[in-house]
Amino acid sequence: QVQLVESGGGLVQPGGSLRLSCAASGSVSSITVMGWYCQAPGKQRELVATVTSVGSTNYADSVKGRFTISRDNAKRTVYLQMNSLKPEDTAVYYCNVRSILWSAWGQGTQVTVSS
């Protein structure tokens, strides 16, 4: 069983920054891809960014140049640095960690961008 613990969400003004963290524990082995997804009210969950075990990254067009994903393999932790936040970034952000055999989701952390 895999457990994911997310932290770092909150309320921030437009133009501000937040850093999300997600730590994996439990029966984790051979993690391949770690990533972040978001779901705004009334919308489907969508990709924000992913990073592979060798550091290759992929970003949604809407966050390119503003968000940076990174991972610490030794700590089994993935981070999302969010800069220049916009009101449209408001959503619940979910961590996803997977291997070739399993996939796990975090409980979600709320990010609200508002003045």
mmCIF file of N, CA and C in Angstrom:
data_model
loop_
_atom_site.group_PDB
_atom_site.id
_atom_site.type_symbol
_atom_site.label_atom_id
_atom_site.label_comp_id
_atom_site.label_asym_id
_atom_site.label_seq_id
_atom_site.Cartn_x
_atom_site.Cartn_y
_atom_site.Cartn_z
ATOM 1 N N GLN A 1 0.844 -1.182 0.000
ATOM 2 C CA GLN A 1 0.000 0.000 0.000
ATOM 3 C C GLN A 1 0.886 1.241 0.000
ATOM 4 N N VAL A 2 0.490 2.204 -0.831
ATOM 5 C CA VAL A 2 1.268 3.427 -0.974
ATOM 6 C C VAL A 2 0.498 4.576 -0.343
ATOM 7 N N GLN A 3 1.195 5.378 0.422
ATOM 8 C CA GLN A 3 0.592 6.578 1.004
ATOM 9 C C GLN A 3 1.298 7.803 0.445
ATOM 10 N N LEU A 4 0.503 8.800 0.103
ATOM 11 C CA LEU A 4 1.031 10.071 -0.385
ATOM 12 C C LEU A 4 0.531 11.178 0.538
ATOM 13 N N VAL A 5 1.439 11.989 1.010
ATOM 14 C CA VAL A 5 1.090 13.101 1.886
ATOM 15 C C VAL A 5 1.486 14.400 1.203
ATOM 16 N N GLU A 6 0.488 15.215 0.932
ATOM 17 C CA GLU A 6 0.696 16.480 0.245
ATOM 18 C C GLU A 6 0.695 17.626 1.257
ATOM 19 N N SER A 7 1.398 18.690 0.895
ATOM 20 C CA SER A 7 1.390 19.888 1.721
ATOM 21 C C SER A 7 1.731 21.087 0.863
ATOM 22 N N GLY A 8 1.423 22.273 1.385
ATOM 23 C CA GLY A 8 1.858 23.490 0.726
ATOM 24 C C GLY A 8 0.782 24.324 0.075
ATOM 25 N N GLY A 9 -0.448 23.842 0.034
ATOM 26 C CA GLY A 9 -1.507 24.642 -0.573
ATOM 27 C C GLY A 9 -1.894 25.809 0.317
ATOM 28 N N GLY A 10 -2.791 26.648 -0.207
ATOM 29 C CA GLY A 10 -3.255 27.778 0.588
ATOM 30 C C GLY A 10 -3.813 28.881 -0.269
ATOM 31 N N LEU A 11 -3.971 30.034 0.363
ATOM 32 C CA LEU A 11 -4.500 31.226 -0.297
ATOM 33 C C LEU A 11 -3.343 32.173 -0.608
ATOM 34 N N VAL A 12 -3.306 32.648 -1.840
ATOM 35 C CA VAL A 12 -2.238 33.547 -2.256
ATOM 36 C C VAL A 12 -2.816 34.594 -3.196
ATOM 37 N N GLN A 13 -2.216 35.758 -3.191
ATOM 38 C CA GLN A 13 -2.670 36.811 -4.092
ATOM 39 C C GLN A 13 -2.141 36.579 -5.498
ATOM 40 N N PRO A 14 -2.826 37.110 -6.501
ATOM 41 C CA PRO A 14 -2.305 37.006 -7.879
ATOM 42 C C PRO A 14 -0.876 37.533 -7.960
ATOM 43 N N GLY A 15 -0.041 36.787 -8.694
ATOM 44 C CA GLY A 15 1.365 37.130 -8.798
ATOM 45 C C GLY A 15 2.231 36.497 -7.740
ATOM 46 N N GLY A 16 1.603 35.881 -6.757
ATOM 47 C CA GLY A 16 2.349 35.261 -5.671
ATOM 48 C C GLY A 16 2.857 33.872 -6.019
ATOM 49 N N SER A 17 3.466 33.238 -5.022
ATOM 50 C CA SER A 17 4.074 31.921 -5.217
ATOM 51 C C SER A 17 3.654 30.956 -4.119
ATOM 52 N N LEU A 18 3.637 29.691 -4.477
ATOM 53 C CA LEU A 18 3.435 28.601 -3.531
ATOM 54 C C LEU A 18 4.314 27.440 -3.945
ATOM 55 N N ARG A 19 4.658 26.611 -2.965
ATOM 56 C CA ARG A 19 5.405 25.393 -3.262
ATOM 57 C C ARG A 19 4.667 24.214 -2.659
ATOM 58 N N LEU A 20 4.289 23.283 -3.524
ATOM 59 C CA LEU A 20 3.621 22.061 -3.085
ATOM 60 C C LEU A 20 4.638 20.942 -2.939
ATOM 61 N N SER A 21 4.386 20.073 -1.960
ATOM 62 C CA SER A 21 5.231 18.905 -1.752
ATOM 63 C C SER A 21 4.359 17.668 -1.636
ATOM 64 N N CYS A 22 4.896 16.543 -2.052
ATOM 65 C CA CYS A 22 4.180 15.269 -1.949
ATOM 66 C C CYS A 22 5.203 14.189 -1.640
ATOM 67 N N ALA A 23 5.062 13.567 -0.488
ATOM 68 C CA ALA A 23 5.984 12.523 -0.065
ATOM 69 C C ALA A 23 5.297 11.164 -0.122
ATOM 70 N N ALA A 24 5.978 10.201 -0.730
ATOM 71 C CA ALA A 24 5.445 8.841 -0.864
ATOM 72 C C ALA A 24 6.076 7.934 0.183
ATOM 73 N N SER A 25 5.255 7.069 0.758
ATOM 74 C CA SER A 25 5.749 6.096 1.728
ATOM 75 C C SER A 25 4.949 4.814 1.598
ATOM 76 N N GLY A 26 5.418 3.781 2.289
ATOM 77 C CA GLY A 26 4.725 2.501 2.228
ATOM 78 C C GLY A 26 5.417 1.565 1.253
ATOM 79 N N SER A 27 4.626 0.791 0.568
ATOM 80 C CA SER A 27 5.155 -0.223 -0.343
ATOM 81 C C SER A 27 5.504 0.383 -1.699
ATOM 82 N N VAL A 28 6.395 1.330 -1.658
ATOM 83 C CA VAL A 28 6.793 1.987 -2.903
ATOM 84 C C VAL A 28 8.062 1.344 -3.435
ATOM 85 N N SER A 29 8.074 1.092 -4.702
ATOM 86 C CA SER A 29 9.260 0.549 -5.339
ATOM 87 C C SER A 29 9.218 0.920 -6.814
ATOM 88 N N SER A 30 10.381 1.159 -7.343
ATOM 89 C CA SER A 30 10.518 1.417 -8.776
ATOM 90 C C SER A 30 9.571 2.509 -9.269
ATOM 91 N N ILE A 31 9.551 3.624 -8.542
ATOM 92 C CA ILE A 31 8.733 4.746 -8.988
ATOM 93 C C ILE A 31 9.250 5.234 -10.334
ATOM 94 N N THR A 32 8.361 5.414 -11.274
ATOM 95 C CA THR A 32 8.758 5.907 -12.592
ATOM 96 C C THR A 32 8.388 7.386 -12.737
ATOM 97 N N VAL A 33 7.127 7.680 -12.756
ATOM 98 C CA VAL A 33 6.677 9.047 -12.995
ATOM 99 C C VAL A 33 6.012 9.609 -11.749
ATOM 100 N N MET A 34 6.353 10.851 -11.438
ATOM 101 C CA MET A 34 5.699 11.598 -10.365
ATOM 102 C C MET A 34 5.115 12.857 -10.991
ATOM 103 N N GLY A 35 3.943 13.240 -10.539
ATOM 104 C CA GLY A 35 3.337 14.399 -11.185
ATOM 105 C C GLY A 35 2.279 15.080 -10.355
ATOM 106 N N TRP A 36 1.811 16.178 -10.906
ATOM 107 C CA TRP A 36 0.745 16.965 -10.292
ATOM 108 C C TRP A 36 -0.377 17.175 -11.311
ATOM 109 N N TYR A 37 -1.584 17.060 -10.821
ATOM 110 C CA TYR A 37 -2.784 17.319 -11.593
ATOM 111 C C TYR A 37 -3.647 18.291 -10.805
ATOM 112 N N CYS A 38 -4.563 18.967 -11.503
ATOM 113 C CA CYS A 38 -5.445 19.885 -10.800
ATOM 114 C C CYS A 38 -6.878 19.704 -11.284
ATOM 115 N N GLN A 39 -7.792 20.049 -10.406
ATOM 116 C CA GLN A 39 -9.211 19.967 -10.744
ATOM 117 C C GLN A 39 -9.921 21.189 -10.182
ATOM 118 N N ALA A 40 -10.425 22.016 -11.082
ATOM 119 C CA ALA A 40 -11.191 23.192 -10.693
ATOM 120 C C ALA A 40 -12.664 22.813 -10.596
ATOM 121 N N PRO A 41 -13.452 23.579 -9.850
ATOM 122 C CA PRO A 41 -14.882 23.262 -9.716
ATOM 123 C C PRO A 41 -15.574 23.142 -11.055
ATOM 124 N N GLY A 42 -16.298 22.049 -11.250
ATOM 125 C CA GLY A 42 -17.041 21.844 -12.482
ATOM 126 C C GLY A 42 -16.216 21.387 -13.662
ATOM 127 N N LYS A 43 -14.931 21.142 -13.439
ATOM 128 C CA LYS A 43 -14.057 20.721 -14.528
ATOM 129 C C LYS A 43 -13.435 19.366 -14.230
ATOM 130 N N GLN A 44 -12.909 18.746 -15.292
ATOM 131 C CA GLN A 44 -12.234 17.471 -15.116
ATOM 132 C C GLN A 44 -10.813 17.684 -14.581
ATOM 133 N N ARG A 45 -10.293 16.653 -13.959
ATOM 134 C CA ARG A 45 -8.909 16.690 -13.502
ATOM 135 C C ARG A 45 -7.996 16.734 -14.722
ATOM 136 N N GLU A 46 -6.979 17.587 -14.646
ATOM 137 C CA GLU A 46 -6.092 17.717 -15.792
ATOM 138 C C GLU A 46 -4.640 17.799 -15.352
ATOM 139 N N LEU A 47 -3.787 17.465 -16.298
ATOM 140 C CA LEU A 47 -2.351 17.459 -16.044
ATOM 141 C C LEU A 47 -1.821 18.862 -15.777
ATOM 142 N N VAL A 48 -0.938 18.954 -14.783
ATOM 143 C CA VAL A 48 -0.180 20.185 -14.566
ATOM 144 C C VAL A 48 1.259 19.955 -15.011
ATOM 145 N N ALA A 49 1.890 18.940 -14.428
ATOM 146 C CA ALA A 49 3.283 18.648 -14.766
ATOM 147 C C ALA A 49 3.652 17.259 -14.287
ATOM 148 N N THR A 50 4.606 16.639 -14.998
ATOM 149 C CA THR A 50 5.145 15.353 -14.577
ATOM 150 C C THR A 50 6.668 15.372 -14.705
ATOM 151 N N VAL A 51 7.291 14.483 -13.943
ATOM 152 C CA VAL A 51 8.743 14.313 -14.030
ATOM 153 C C VAL A 51 9.066 12.833 -13.922
ATOM 154 N N THR A 52 9.937 12.349 -14.797
ATOM 155 C CA THR A 52 10.298 10.944 -14.796
ATOM 156 C C THR A 52 11.461 10.683 -13.843
ATOM 157 N N SER A 53 11.809 9.431 -13.717
ATOM 158 C CA SER A 53 12.885 9.035 -12.807
ATOM 159 C C SER A 53 14.242 9.575 -13.249
ATOM 160 N N VAL A 54 14.365 9.930 -14.523
ATOM 161 C CA VAL A 54 15.635 10.471 -15.017
ATOM 162 C C VAL A 54 15.564 11.982 -15.193
ATOM 163 N N GLY A 55 14.470 12.575 -14.732
ATOM 164 C CA GLY A 55 14.381 14.021 -14.720
ATOM 165 C C GLY A 55 13.734 14.677 -15.914
ATOM 166 N N SER A 56 13.186 13.907 -16.820
ATOM 167 C CA SER A 56 12.483 14.507 -17.943
ATOM 168 C C SER A 56 11.151 15.077 -17.471
ATOM 169 N N THR A 57 10.849 16.279 -17.902
ATOM 170 C CA THR A 57 9.650 16.958 -17.433
ATOM 171 C C THR A 57 8.668 17.231 -18.563
ATOM 172 N N ASN A 58 7.414 17.373 -18.165
ATOM 173 C CA ASN A 58 6.354 17.700 -19.104
ATOM 174 C C ASN A 58 5.400 18.649 -18.398
ATOM 175 N N TYR A 59 4.995 19.716 -19.085
ATOM 176 C CA TYR A 59 4.140 20.727 -18.470
ATOM 177 C C TYR A 59 2.915 21.008 -19.341
ATOM 178 N N ALA A 60 1.822 21.331 -18.690
ATOM 179 C CA ALA A 60 0.684 21.871 -19.419
ATOM 180 C C ALA A 60 1.077 23.229 -19.983
ATOM 181 N N ASP A 61 0.562 23.555 -21.147
ATOM 182 C CA ASP A 61 0.914 24.824 -21.775
ATOM 183 C C ASP A 61 0.597 26.017 -20.869
ATOM 184 N N SER A 62 -0.465 25.902 -20.105
ATOM 185 C CA SER A 62 -0.910 27.023 -19.279
ATOM 186 C C SER A 62 0.048 27.365 -18.143
ATOM 187 N N VAL A 63 0.950 26.445 -17.797
ATOM 188 C CA VAL A 63 1.857 26.699 -16.666
ATOM 189 C C VAL A 63 3.319 26.807 -17.084
ATOM 190 N N LYS A 64 3.607 26.590 -18.346
ATOM 191 C CA LYS A 64 4.994 26.664 -18.810
ATOM 192 C C LYS A 64 5.576 28.045 -18.531
ATOM 193 N N GLY A 65 6.775 28.045 -17.985
ATOM 194 C CA GLY A 65 7.433 29.302 -17.643
ATOM 195 C C GLY A 65 7.076 29.840 -16.275
ATOM 196 N N ARG A 66 6.052 29.282 -15.654
ATOM 197 C CA ARG A 66 5.626 29.755 -14.328
ATOM 198 C C ARG A 66 5.815 28.695 -13.243
ATOM 199 N N PHE A 67 5.573 27.440 -13.586
ATOM 200 C CA PHE A 67 5.667 26.346 -12.629
ATOM 201 C C PHE A 67 6.901 25.505 -12.928
ATOM 202 N N THR A 68 7.488 24.949 -11.873
ATOM 203 C CA THR A 68 8.631 24.048 -12.019
ATOM 204 C C THR A 68 8.408 22.821 -11.155
ATOM 205 N N ILE A 69 8.487 21.656 -11.786
ATOM 206 C CA ILE A 69 8.367 20.400 -11.056
ATOM 207 C C ILE A 69 9.756 19.825 -10.832
ATOM 208 N N SER A 70 9.949 19.221 -9.668
ATOM 209 C CA SER A 70 11.217 18.575 -9.360
ATOM 210 C C SER A 70 10.957 17.409 -8.413
ATOM 211 N N ARG A 71 11.935 16.547 -8.280
ATOM 212 C CA ARG A 71 11.763 15.388 -7.404
ATOM 213 C C ARG A 71 13.063 15.071 -6.701
ATOM 214 N N ASP A 72 12.929 14.499 -5.517
ATOM 215 C CA ASP A 72 14.064 13.990 -4.752
ATOM 216 C C ASP A 72 13.845 12.494 -4.613
ATOM 217 N N ASN A 73 14.563 11.713 -5.400
ATOM 218 C CA ASN A 73 14.331 10.270 -5.413
ATOM 219 C C ASN A 73 14.650 9.626 -4.060
ATOM 220 N N ALA A 74 15.666 10.128 -3.403
ATOM 221 C CA ALA A 74 16.037 9.552 -2.105
ATOM 222 C C ALA A 74 14.925 9.755 -1.077
ATOM 223 N N LYS A 75 14.251 10.892 -1.158
ATOM 224 C CA LYS A 75 13.161 11.185 -0.229
ATOM 225 C C LYS A 75 11.801 10.772 -0.777
ATOM 226 N N ARG A 76 11.782 10.265 -2.017
ATOM 227 C CA ARG A 76 10.519 9.860 -2.651
ATOM 228 C C ARG A 76 9.511 11.015 -2.595
ATOM 229 N N THR A 77 9.993 12.177 -2.906
ATOM 230 C CA THR A 77 9.186 13.384 -2.801
ATOM 231 C C THR A 77 9.212 14.148 -4.118
ATOM 232 N N VAL A 78 8.048 14.672 -4.487
ATOM 233 C CA VAL A 78 7.943 15.512 -5.667
ATOM 234 C C VAL A 78 7.457 16.889 -5.234
ATOM 235 N N TYR A 79 7.984 17.900 -5.901
ATOM 236 C CA TYR A 79 7.670 19.286 -5.562
ATOM 237 C C TYR A 79 7.080 19.996 -6.782
ATOM 238 N N LEU A 80 6.277 21.018 -6.504
ATOM 239 C CA LEU A 80 5.787 21.880 -7.572
ATOM 240 C C LEU A 80 5.941 23.319 -7.101
ATOM 241 N N GLN A 81 6.892 24.014 -7.690
ATOM 242 C CA GLN A 81 7.077 25.427 -7.400
ATOM 243 C C GLN A 81 6.191 26.222 -8.349
ATOM 244 N N MET A 82 5.276 26.991 -7.786
ATOM 245 C CA MET A 82 4.310 27.739 -8.587
ATOM 246 C C MET A 82 4.565 29.230 -8.390
ATOM 247 N N ASN A 83 4.963 29.884 -9.453
ATOM 248 C CA ASN A 83 5.227 31.322 -9.428
ATOM 249 C C ASN A 83 4.240 32.052 -10.329
ATOM 250 N N SER A 84 4.159 33.349 -10.145
ATOM 251 C CA SER A 84 3.269 34.181 -10.971
ATOM 252 C C SER A 84 1.868 33.592 -11.035
ATOM 253 N N LEU A 85 1.349 33.235 -9.909
ATOM 254 C CA LEU A 85 0.047 32.576 -9.867
ATOM 255 C C LEU A 85 -1.068 33.494 -10.341
ATOM 256 N N LYS A 86 -2.040 32.884 -11.005
ATOM 257 C CA LYS A 86 -3.188 33.603 -11.564
ATOM 258 C C LYS A 86 -4.471 33.065 -10.936
ATOM 259 N N PRO A 87 -5.532 33.852 -10.934
ATOM 260 C CA PRO A 87 -6.808 33.352 -10.400
ATOM 261 C C PRO A 87 -7.256 32.050 -11.063
ATOM 262 N N GLU A 88 -6.963 31.896 -12.339
ATOM 263 C CA GLU A 88 -7.364 30.671 -13.037
ATOM 264 C C GLU A 88 -6.559 29.438 -12.628
ATOM 265 N N ASP A 89 -5.535 29.622 -11.821
ATOM 266 C CA ASP A 89 -4.811 28.477 -11.256
ATOM 267 C C ASP A 89 -5.535 27.882 -10.046
ATOM 268 N N THR A 90 -6.573 28.558 -9.574
ATOM 269 C CA THR A 90 -7.329 28.080 -8.427
ATOM 270 C C THR A 90 -7.926 26.701 -8.713
ATOM 271 N N ALA A 91 -7.600 25.749 -7.849
ATOM 272 C CA ALA A 91 -8.049 24.370 -8.029
ATOM 273 C C ALA A 91 -7.570 23.538 -6.853
ATOM 274 N N VAL A 92 -8.051 22.308 -6.813
ATOM 275 C CA VAL A 92 -7.459 21.314 -5.921
ATOM 276 C C VAL A 92 -6.345 20.624 -6.704
ATOM 277 N N TYR A 93 -5.163 20.568 -6.101
ATOM 278 C CA TYR A 93 -4.008 19.966 -6.754
ATOM 279 C C TYR A 93 -3.747 18.592 -6.148
ATOM 280 N N TYR A 94 -3.615 17.608 -7.036
ATOM 281 C CA TYR A 94 -3.423 16.221 -6.626
ATOM 282 C C TYR A 94 -2.056 15.722 -7.082
ATOM 283 N N CYS A 95 -1.391 15.063 -6.186
ATOM 284 C CA CYS A 95 -0.142 14.393 -6.515
ATOM 285 C C CYS A 95 -0.445 13.000 -7.065
ATOM 286 N N ASN A 96 0.316 12.578 -8.050
ATOM 287 C CA ASN A 96 0.209 11.217 -8.588
ATOM 288 C C ASN A 96 1.604 10.611 -8.679
ATOM 289 N N VAL A 97 1.706 9.414 -8.183
ATOM 290 C CA VAL A 97 2.975 8.681 -8.237
ATOM 291 C C VAL A 97 2.687 7.301 -8.800
ATOM 292 N N ARG A 98 3.525 6.863 -9.752
ATOM 293 C CA ARG A 98 3.235 5.552 -10.331
ATOM 294 C C ARG A 98 4.510 4.828 -10.744
ATOM 295 N N SER A 99 4.331 3.521 -10.832
ATOM 296 C CA SER A 99 5.349 2.649 -11.393
ATOM 297 C C SER A 99 4.702 1.908 -12.545
ATOM 298 N N ILE A 100 5.374 0.888 -13.061
ATOM 299 C CA ILE A 100 4.772 0.111 -14.143
ATOM 300 C C ILE A 100 3.659 -0.797 -13.606
ATOM 301 N N LEU A 101 3.607 -0.937 -12.268
ATOM 302 C CA LEU A 101 2.644 -1.869 -11.686
ATOM 303 C C LEU A 101 1.505 -1.185 -10.934
ATOM 304 N N TRP A 102 1.675 0.030 -10.485
ATOM 305 C CA TRP A 102 0.659 0.675 -9.666
ATOM 306 C C TRP A 102 0.669 2.187 -9.873
ATOM 307 N N SER A 103 -0.431 2.801 -9.436
ATOM 308 C CA SER A 103 -0.577 4.246 -9.488
ATOM 309 C C SER A 103 -1.298 4.686 -8.222
ATOM 310 N N ALA A 104 -0.851 5.770 -7.629
ATOM 311 C CA ALA A 104 -1.444 6.252 -6.390
ATOM 312 C C ALA A 104 -1.691 7.750 -6.469
ATOM 313 N N TRP A 105 -2.761 8.188 -5.799
ATOM 314 C CA TRP A 105 -3.137 9.605 -5.776
ATOM 315 C C TRP A 105 -3.110 10.130 -4.340
ATOM 316 N N GLY A 106 -2.713 11.379 -4.222
ATOM 317 C CA GLY A 106 -2.796 12.043 -2.938
ATOM 318 C C GLY A 106 -4.221 12.505 -2.670
ATOM 319 N N GLN A 107 -4.426 13.049 -1.481
ATOM 320 C CA GLN A 107 -5.768 13.457 -1.063
ATOM 321 C C GLN A 107 -6.174 14.805 -1.651
ATOM 322 N N GLY A 108 -5.215 15.520 -2.183
ATOM 323 C CA GLY A 108 -5.497 16.822 -2.773
ATOM 324 C C GLY A 108 -5.228 17.959 -1.800
ATOM 325 N N THR A 109 -4.750 19.060 -2.344
ATOM 326 C CA THR A 109 -4.513 20.256 -1.533
ATOM 327 C C THR A 109 -5.070 21.461 -2.298
ATOM 328 N N GLN A 110 -5.805 22.295 -1.591
ATOM 329 C CA GLN A 110 -6.470 23.426 -2.232
ATOM 330 C C GLN A 110 -5.492 24.574 -2.459
ATOM 331 N N VAL A 111 -5.504 25.099 -3.666
ATOM 332 C CA VAL A 111 -4.764 26.313 -3.999
ATOM 333 C C VAL A 111 -5.782 27.351 -4.466
ATOM 334 N N THR A 112 -5.806 28.466 -3.779
ATOM 335 C CA THR A 112 -6.730 29.544 -4.123
ATOM 336 C C THR A 112 -5.932 30.806 -4.397
ATOM 337 N N VAL A 113 -6.128 31.359 -5.578
ATOM 338 C CA VAL A 113 -5.440 32.592 -5.977
ATOM 339 C C VAL A 113 -6.487 33.692 -6.077
ATOM 340 N N SER A 114 -6.422 34.614 -5.140
ATOM 341 C CA SER A 114 -7.441 35.657 -5.079
ATOM 342 C C SER A 114 -6.905 36.865 -4.320
ATOM 343 N N SER A 115 -7.378 38.030 -4.723
ATOM 344 C CA SER A 115 -7.012 39.254 -4.011
ATOM 345 C C SER A 115 -8.064 39.594 -2.962
#
